[in-house]
Short mmCIF file of C-alpha atoms in Angstrom, two decimals:
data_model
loop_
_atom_site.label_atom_id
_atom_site.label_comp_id
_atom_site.label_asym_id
_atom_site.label_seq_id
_atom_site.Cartn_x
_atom_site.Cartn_y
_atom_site.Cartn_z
CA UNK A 15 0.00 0.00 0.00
CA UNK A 16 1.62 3.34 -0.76
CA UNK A 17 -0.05 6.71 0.52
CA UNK A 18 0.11 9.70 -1.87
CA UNK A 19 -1.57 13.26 -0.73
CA UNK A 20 -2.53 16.38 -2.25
CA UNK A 21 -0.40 19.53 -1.10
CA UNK A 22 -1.24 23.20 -1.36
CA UNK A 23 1.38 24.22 -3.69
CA UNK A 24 3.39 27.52 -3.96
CA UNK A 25 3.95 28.17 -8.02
CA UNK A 26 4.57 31.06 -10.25
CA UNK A 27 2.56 33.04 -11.60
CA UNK A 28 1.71 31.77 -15.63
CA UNK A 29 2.85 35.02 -16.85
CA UNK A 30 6.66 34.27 -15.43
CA UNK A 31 7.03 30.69 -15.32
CA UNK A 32 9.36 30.38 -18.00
CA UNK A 33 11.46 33.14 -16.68
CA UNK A 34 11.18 31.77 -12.96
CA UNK A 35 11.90 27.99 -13.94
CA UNK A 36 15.28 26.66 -13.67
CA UNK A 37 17.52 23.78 -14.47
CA UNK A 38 19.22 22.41 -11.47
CA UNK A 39 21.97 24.87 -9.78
CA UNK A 40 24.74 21.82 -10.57
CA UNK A 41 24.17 22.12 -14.30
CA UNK A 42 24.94 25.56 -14.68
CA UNK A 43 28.69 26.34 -15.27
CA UNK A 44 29.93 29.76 -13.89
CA UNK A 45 29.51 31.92 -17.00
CA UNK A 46 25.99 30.51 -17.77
CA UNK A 47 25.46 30.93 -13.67
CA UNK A 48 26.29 35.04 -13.39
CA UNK A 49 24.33 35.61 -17.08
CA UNK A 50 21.06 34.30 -15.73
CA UNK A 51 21.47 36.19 -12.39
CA UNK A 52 22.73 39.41 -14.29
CA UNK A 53 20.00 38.98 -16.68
CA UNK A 54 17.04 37.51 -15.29
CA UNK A 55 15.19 39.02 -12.17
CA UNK A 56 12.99 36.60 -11.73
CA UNK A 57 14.94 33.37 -12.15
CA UNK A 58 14.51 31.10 -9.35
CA UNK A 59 18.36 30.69 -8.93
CA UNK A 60 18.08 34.46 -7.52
CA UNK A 61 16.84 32.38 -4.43
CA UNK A 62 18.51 29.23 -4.14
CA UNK A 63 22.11 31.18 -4.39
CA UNK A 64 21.47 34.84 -3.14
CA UNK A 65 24.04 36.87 -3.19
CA UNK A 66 26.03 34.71 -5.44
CA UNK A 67 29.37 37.05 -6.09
CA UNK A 68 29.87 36.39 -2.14
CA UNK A 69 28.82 32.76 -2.22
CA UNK A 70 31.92 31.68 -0.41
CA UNK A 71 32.58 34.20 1.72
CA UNK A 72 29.48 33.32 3.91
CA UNK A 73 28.66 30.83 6.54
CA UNK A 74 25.94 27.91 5.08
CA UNK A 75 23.99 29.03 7.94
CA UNK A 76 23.78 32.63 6.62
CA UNK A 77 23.41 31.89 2.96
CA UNK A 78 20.61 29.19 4.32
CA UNK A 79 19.17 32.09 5.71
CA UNK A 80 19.38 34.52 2.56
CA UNK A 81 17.56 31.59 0.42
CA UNK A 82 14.51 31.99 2.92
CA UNK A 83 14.20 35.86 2.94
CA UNK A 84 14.97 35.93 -1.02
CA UNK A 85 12.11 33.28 -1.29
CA UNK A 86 9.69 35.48 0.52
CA UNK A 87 10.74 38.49 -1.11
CA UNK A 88 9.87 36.49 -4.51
CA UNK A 89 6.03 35.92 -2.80
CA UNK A 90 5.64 39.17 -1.26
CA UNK A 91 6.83 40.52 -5.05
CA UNK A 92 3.61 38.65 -6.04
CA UNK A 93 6.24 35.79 -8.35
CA UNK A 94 4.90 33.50 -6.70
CA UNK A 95 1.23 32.58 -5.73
CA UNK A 96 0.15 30.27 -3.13
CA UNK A 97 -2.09 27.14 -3.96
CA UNK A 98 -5.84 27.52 -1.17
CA UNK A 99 -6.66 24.11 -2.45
CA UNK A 100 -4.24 20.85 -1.98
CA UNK A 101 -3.72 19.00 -5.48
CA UNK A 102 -2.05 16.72 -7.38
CA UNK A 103 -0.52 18.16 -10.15
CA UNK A 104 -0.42 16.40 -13.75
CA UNK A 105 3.29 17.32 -15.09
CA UNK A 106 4.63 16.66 -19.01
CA UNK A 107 8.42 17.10 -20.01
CA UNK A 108 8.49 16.92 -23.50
CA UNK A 109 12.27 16.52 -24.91
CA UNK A 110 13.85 16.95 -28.34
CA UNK A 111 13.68 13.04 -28.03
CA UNK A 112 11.30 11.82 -25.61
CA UNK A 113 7.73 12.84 -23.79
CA UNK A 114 7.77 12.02 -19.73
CA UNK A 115 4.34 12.19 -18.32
CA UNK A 116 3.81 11.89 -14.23
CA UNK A 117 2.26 13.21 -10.92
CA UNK A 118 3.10 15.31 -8.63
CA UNK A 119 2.51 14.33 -4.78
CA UNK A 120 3.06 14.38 -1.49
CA UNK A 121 4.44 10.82 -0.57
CA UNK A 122 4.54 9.17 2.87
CA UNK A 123 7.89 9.34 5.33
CA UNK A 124 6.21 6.32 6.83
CA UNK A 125 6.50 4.41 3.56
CA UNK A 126 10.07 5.66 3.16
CA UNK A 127 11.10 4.63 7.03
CA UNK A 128 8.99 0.87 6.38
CA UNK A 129 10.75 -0.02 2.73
CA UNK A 130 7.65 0.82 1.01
CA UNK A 131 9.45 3.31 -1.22
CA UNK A 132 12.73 1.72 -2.15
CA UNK A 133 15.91 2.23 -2.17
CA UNK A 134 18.97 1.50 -4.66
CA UNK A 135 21.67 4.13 -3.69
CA UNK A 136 23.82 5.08 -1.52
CA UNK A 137 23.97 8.45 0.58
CA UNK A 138 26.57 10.53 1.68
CA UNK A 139 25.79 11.33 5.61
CA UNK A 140 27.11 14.68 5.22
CA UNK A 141 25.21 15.08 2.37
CA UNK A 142 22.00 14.09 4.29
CA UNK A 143 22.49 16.25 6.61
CA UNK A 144 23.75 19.55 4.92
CA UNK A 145 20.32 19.06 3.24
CA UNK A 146 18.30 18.49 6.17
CA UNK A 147 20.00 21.75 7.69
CA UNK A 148 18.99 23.56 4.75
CA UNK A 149 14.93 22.62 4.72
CA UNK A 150 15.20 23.07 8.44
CA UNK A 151 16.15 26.80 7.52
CA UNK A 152 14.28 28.04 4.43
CA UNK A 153 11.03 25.55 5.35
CA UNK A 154 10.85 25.05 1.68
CA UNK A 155 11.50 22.58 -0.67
CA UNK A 156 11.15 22.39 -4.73
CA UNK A 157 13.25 19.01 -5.86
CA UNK A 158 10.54 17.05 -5.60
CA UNK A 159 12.40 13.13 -5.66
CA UNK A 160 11.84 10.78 -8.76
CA UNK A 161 9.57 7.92 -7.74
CA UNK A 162 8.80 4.91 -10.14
CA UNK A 163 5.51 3.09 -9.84
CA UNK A 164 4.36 -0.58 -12.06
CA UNK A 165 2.29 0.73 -14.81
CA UNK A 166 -1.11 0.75 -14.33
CA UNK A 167 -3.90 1.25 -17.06
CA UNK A 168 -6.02 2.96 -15.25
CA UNK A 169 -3.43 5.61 -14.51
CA UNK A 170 -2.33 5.82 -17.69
CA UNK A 171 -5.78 6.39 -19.14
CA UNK A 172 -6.43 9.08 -16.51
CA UNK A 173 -3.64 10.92 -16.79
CA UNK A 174 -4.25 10.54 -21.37
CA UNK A 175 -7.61 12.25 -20.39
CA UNK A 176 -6.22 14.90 -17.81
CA UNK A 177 -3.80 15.93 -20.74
CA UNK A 178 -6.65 16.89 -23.11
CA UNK A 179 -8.25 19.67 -20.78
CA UNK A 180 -6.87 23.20 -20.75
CA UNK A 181 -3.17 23.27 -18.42
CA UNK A 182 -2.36 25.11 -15.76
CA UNK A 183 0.92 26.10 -17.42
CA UNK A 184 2.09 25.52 -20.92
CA UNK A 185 6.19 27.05 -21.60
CA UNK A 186 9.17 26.63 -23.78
CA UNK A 187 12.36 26.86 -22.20
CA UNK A 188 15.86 27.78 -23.64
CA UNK A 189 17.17 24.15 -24.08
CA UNK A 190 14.34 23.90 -26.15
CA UNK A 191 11.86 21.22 -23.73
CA UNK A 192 8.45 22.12 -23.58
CA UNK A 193 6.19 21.82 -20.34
CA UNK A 194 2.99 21.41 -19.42
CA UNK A 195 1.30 21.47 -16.25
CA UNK A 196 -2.45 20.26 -15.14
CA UNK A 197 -3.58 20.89 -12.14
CA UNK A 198 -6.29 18.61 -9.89
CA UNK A 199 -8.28 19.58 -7.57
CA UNK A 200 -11.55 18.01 -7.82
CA UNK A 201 -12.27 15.86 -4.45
CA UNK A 202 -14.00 13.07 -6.65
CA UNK A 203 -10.40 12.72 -8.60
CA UNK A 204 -8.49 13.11 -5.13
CA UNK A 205 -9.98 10.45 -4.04
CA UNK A 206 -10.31 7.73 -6.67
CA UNK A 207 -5.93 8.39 -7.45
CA UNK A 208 -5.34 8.29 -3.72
CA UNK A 209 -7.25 4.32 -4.10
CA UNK A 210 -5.28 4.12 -7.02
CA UNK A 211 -1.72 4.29 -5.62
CA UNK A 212 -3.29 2.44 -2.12
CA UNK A 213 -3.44 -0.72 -4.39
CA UNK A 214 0.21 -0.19 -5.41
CA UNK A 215 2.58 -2.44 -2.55
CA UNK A 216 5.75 -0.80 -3.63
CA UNK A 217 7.52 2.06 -4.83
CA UNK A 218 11.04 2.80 -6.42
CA UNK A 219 13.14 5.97 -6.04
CA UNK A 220 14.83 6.49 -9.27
CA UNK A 221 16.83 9.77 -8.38
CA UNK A 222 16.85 11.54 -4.88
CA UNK A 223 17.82 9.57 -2.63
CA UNK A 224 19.92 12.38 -0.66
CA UNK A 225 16.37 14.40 -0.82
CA UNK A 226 14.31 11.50 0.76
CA UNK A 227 17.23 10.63 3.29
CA UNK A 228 16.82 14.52 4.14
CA UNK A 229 13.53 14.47 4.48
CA UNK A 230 13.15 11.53 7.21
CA UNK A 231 16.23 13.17 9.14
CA UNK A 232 14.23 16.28 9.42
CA UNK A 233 11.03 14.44 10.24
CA UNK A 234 13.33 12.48 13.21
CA UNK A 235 14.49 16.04 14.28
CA UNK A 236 11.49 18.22 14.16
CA UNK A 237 8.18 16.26 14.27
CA UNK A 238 7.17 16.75 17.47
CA UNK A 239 6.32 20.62 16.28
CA UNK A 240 3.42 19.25 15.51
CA UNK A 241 3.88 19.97 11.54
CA UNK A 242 1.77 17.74 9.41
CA UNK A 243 3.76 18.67 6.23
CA UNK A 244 7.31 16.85 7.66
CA UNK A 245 5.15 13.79 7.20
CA UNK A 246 5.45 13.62 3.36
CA UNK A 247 7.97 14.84 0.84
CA UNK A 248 7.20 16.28 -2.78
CA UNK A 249 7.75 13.62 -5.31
CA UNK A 250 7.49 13.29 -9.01
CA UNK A 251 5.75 9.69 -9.37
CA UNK A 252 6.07 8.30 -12.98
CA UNK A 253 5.18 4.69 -14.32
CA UNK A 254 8.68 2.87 -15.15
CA UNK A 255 7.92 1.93 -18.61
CA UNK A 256 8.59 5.98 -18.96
CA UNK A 257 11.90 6.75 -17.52
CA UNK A 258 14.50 7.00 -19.32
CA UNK A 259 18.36 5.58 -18.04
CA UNK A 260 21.40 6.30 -19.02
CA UNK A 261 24.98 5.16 -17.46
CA UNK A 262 27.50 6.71 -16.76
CA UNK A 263 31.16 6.77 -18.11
CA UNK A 264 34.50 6.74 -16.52
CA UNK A 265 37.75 8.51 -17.72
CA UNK A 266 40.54 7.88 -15.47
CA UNK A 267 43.47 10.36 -14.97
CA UNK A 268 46.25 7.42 -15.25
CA UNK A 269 47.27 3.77 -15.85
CA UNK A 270 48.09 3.43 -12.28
CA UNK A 271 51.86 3.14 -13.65
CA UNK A 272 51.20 0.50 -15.77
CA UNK A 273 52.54 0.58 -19.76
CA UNK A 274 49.96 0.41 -22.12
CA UNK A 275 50.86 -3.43 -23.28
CA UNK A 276 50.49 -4.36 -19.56
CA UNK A 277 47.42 -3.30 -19.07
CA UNK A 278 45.92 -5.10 -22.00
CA UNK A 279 47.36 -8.23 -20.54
CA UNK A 280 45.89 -7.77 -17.07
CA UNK A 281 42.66 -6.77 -18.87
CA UNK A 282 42.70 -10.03 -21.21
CA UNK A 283 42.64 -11.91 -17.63
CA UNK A 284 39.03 -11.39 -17.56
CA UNK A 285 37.55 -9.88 -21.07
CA UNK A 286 38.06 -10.65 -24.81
CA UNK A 287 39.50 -7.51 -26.41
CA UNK A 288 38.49 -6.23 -29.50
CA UNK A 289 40.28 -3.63 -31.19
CA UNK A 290 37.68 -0.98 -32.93
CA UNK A 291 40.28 1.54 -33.59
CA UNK A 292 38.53 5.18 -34.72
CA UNK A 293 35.40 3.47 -34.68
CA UNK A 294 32.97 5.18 -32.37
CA UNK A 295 31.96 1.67 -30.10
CA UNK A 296 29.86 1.62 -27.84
CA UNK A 297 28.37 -1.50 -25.79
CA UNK A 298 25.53 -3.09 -27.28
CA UNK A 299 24.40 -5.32 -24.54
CA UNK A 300 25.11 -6.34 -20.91
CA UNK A 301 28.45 -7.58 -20.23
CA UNK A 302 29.97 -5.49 -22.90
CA UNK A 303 32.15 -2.40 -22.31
CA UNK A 304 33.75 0.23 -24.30
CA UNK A 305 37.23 1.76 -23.64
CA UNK A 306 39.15 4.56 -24.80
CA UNK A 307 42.77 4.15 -24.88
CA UNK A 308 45.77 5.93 -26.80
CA UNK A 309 43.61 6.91 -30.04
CA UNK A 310 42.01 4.04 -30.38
CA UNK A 311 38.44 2.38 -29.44
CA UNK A 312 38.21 -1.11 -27.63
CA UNK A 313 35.40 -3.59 -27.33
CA UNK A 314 35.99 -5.52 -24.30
CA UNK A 315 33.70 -8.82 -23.56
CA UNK A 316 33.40 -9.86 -20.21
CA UNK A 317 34.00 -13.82 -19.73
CA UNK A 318 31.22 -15.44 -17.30
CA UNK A 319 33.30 -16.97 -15.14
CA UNK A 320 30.92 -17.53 -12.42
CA UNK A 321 27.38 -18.60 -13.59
CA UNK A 322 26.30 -18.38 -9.97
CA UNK A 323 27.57 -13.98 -9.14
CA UNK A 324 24.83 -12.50 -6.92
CA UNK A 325 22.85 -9.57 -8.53
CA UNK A 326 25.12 -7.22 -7.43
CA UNK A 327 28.54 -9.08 -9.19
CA UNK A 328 26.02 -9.25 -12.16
CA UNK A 329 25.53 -5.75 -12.12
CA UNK A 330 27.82 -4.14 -15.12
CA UNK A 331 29.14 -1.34 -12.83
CA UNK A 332 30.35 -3.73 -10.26
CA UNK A 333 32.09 -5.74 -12.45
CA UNK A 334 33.91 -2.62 -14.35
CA UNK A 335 35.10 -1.89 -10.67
CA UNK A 336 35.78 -5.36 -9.25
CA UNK A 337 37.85 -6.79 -12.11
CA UNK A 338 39.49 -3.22 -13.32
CA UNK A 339 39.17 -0.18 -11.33
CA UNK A 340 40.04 -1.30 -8.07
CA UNK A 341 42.57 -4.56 -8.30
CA UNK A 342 44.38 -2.90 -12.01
CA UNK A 343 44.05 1.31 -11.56
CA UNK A 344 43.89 1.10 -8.10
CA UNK A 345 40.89 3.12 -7.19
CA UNK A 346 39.10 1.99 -3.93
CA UNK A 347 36.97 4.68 -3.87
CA UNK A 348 34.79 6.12 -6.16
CA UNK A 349 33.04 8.83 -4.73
CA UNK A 350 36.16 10.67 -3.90
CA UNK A 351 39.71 9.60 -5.48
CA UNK A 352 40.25 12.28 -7.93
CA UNK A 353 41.89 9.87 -10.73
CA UNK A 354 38.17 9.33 -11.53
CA UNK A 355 35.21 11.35 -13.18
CA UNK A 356 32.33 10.90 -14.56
CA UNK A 357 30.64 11.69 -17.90
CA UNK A 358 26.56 10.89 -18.10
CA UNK A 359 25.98 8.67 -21.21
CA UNK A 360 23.42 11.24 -22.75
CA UNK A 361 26.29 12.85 -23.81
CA UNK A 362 27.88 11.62 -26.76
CA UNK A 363 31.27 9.80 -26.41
CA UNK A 364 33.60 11.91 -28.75
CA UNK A 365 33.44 14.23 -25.42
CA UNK A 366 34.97 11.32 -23.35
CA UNK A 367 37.13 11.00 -26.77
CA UNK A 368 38.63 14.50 -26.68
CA UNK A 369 38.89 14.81 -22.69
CA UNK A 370 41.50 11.52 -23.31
CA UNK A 371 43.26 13.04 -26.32
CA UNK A 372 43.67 16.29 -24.65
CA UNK A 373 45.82 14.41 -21.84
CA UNK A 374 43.96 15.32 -18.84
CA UNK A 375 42.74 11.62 -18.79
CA UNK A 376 44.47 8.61 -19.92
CA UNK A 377 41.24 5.85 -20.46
CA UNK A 378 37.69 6.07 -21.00
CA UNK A 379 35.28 3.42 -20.25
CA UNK A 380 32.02 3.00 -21.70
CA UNK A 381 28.87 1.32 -20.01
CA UNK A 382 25.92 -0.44 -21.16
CA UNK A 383 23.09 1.01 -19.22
CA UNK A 384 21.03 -0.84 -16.64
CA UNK A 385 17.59 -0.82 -17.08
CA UNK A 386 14.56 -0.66 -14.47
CA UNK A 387 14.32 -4.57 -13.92
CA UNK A 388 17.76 -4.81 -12.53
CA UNK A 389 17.81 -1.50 -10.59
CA UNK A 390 14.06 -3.40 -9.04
CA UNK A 391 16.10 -6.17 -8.28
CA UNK A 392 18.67 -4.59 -6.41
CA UNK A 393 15.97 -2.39 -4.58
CA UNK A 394 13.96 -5.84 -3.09
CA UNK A 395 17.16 -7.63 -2.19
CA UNK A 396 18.24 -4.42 -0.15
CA UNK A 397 21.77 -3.85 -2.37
CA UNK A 398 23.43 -0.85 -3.35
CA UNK A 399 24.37 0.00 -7.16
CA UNK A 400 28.13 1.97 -7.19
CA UNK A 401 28.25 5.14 -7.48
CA UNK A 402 27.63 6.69 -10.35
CA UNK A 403 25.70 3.93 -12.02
CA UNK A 404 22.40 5.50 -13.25
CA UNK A 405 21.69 9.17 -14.84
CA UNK A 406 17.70 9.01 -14.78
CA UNK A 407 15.39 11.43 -16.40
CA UNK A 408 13.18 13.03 -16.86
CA UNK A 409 14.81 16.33 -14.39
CA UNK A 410 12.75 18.44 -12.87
CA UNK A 411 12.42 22.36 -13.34
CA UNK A 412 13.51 23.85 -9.76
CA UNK A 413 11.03 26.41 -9.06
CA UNK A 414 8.09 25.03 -10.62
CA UNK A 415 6.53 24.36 -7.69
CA UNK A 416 7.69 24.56 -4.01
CA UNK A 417 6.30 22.30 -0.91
CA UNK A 418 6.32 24.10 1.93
CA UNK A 419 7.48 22.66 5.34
#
């Protein structure tokens, strides 16, 4: 059984949601960062980095503190407008490549704390609790997390007939996505989705995990306030047949001081090389990985040595780590040794190409994505993908909406 709940909402007004909207703060570089700020009054990253030319010359706790009084001056400016009625929200991200279709909810920190929405990642304490410290502060929050739910018809015919009646917001954005948002608010329709996701058992965060951890650590902290809004967290919910997943790629800095002819041998221990030379290879299946090396492209083949791995040694990531990164390049761990980065696999590989031929890196590896059943799987057995496994969409606009706590 999974509880979902309507929410009063604080949104911009349809006359500046486009210019409020934003990508997430992490995807802006710096010049892209101070042209929207110098540019754009009303953009939303005005309030989640105020004051931005002094960023890092403030304590978190004061620039927590600047978000919240640059929110409110964004509602007492009359940018935003607060919601009188809770609703679920019907959202649409249409790409240059795909259309993502799902609802917006309140879900349940009861569900969360009882494995009814599950888990496949890591956290970062630190990270849970700079996060925590920061909803504690601003008592907003407008990353709603990704949540995955089994398809259902009768969803998906609900949500086909939502889409025809007039939206609450319809805007084009500069990386050329269009969005549309419906909102509900009729009790009859409150109700019957509410039974809806009540016959769902399970759900599946897809991307968020950090947000949810945040949200049950500030729940823990601050519940006995008596606020009935630190007993759910925002959440996009969308069925899993409409996510989209991408891997992502490794460049490495070195060869761990290995020549190149050695570490071809110590690779051959455990996959069938294939030289591709300039042809751009990627994997085509599971248990297939690309690499990078010296100008040329490689198709490495993993041998199955052991028919009876657990779903974690299965897992494509693992394996790249187990067999290469860790016992060959030495890298034990990949959230923080700096020989490593990471490149999403949206993007196409000739940028892993030229990051290696400019010398900064000395191998690329490329990854066959994983797909929903196997990050399931991983989810109901209670294991935890490596880092950097999955880059999920669709990505939410920040802004769009905010849940306040």
């Amino acid at each position: 059984m999974s509880k979902i709940i309507p929410f009063k909402a604080v949104r911009p007004t349809p006359d500046k949601v486009a210019l409020v909207t934003c990508r997430n703060y992490d995807d802006y570089s710096p010049a892209e960062l101070a042209a929207w700020l110098n540019f754009n009054p009303y953009s939303f990253l005005h309030v989640i980095n105020p004051a931005y030319v002094h960023a890092q010359k403030i304590t978190l706790d004061k620039r927590f503190k600047g978000v919240a009084h640059k929110y409110q001056d964004f509602k007492n400016e009359g940018i935003f407008i607060a919601d009188e009625i809770a609703s679920f929200f019907v959202y649409e991200i249409q790409t240059k490549v795909q259309t993502f279709t799902g609802i917006v909810a309140g879900t349940s920190i009861e569900d969360y704390k009882n494995n009814s929405i599950k888990k496949h990642e890591d956290t970062l304490q630190y990270r849970v609790e700079l996060f925590k410290d920061y909803l504690h502060q601003t008592e907003f929050n407008t990353e709603p997390v990704l949540i995955t739910y089994p398809d259902k018809a009768e969803i998906n015919t609900w949500i086909s007939k939502k889409k025809n009646e007039q939206p609450l917001y319809h805007f084009s954005t500069t990386n050329k996505e269009k969005h549309t948002l419906w909102k509900v608010d009729d009790l009859n329709e409150l109700q019957w989705l509410e039974q809806q996701f009540e016959n769902i058992p399970e759900l599946y965060i897809a991307d968020g995990h950090h947000r949810s951890a945040s949200a049950e650590l500030l729940y823990d902290q601050d519940c006995h306030l008596g606020n009935a809004n630190l007993d759910y967290f925002m959440s996009f919910l969308i069925a899993e047949s409409n996510v989209k997943i991408y891997e992502f790629n490794r460049i490495i800095r070195d060869l761990n001081g290995h020549s190149k002819e050695t570490f071809l041998k110590l690779l051959s221990e455990h996959f069938i090389i294939k030289s591709k030379e300039q042809e751009l290879w990627k994997p085509q299946g599971k248990f297939e990985f690309g690499m990078y090396l010296d100008g040329n492209f490689y198709a490495l083949f993993y041998k199955l040595e052991n028919n009876n791995s657990s779903l974690l040694e299965n897992l494509d990531a693992q394996i790249l780590y187990d067999k290469v990164l860790q016992p060959i390049l030495g890298i034990e761990d990949l959230r923080n040794d700096e020989r490593i980065e990471y490149i999403p696999g949206k993007q196409s590989i000739l940028t892993l190409k030229e990051l290696v031929d400019e010398g900064e890196f000395e191998v690329g590896f490329m990854l066959f994505p994983s797909d929903i059943s196997e990050i399931k799987a991983l989810a109901d057995n209670n294991l935890i993908m490596p880092p950097k496994t999955t880059y999920i969409e669709p990505k939410f606009r920040s802004g769009l909406m905010v849940y306040e706590l």
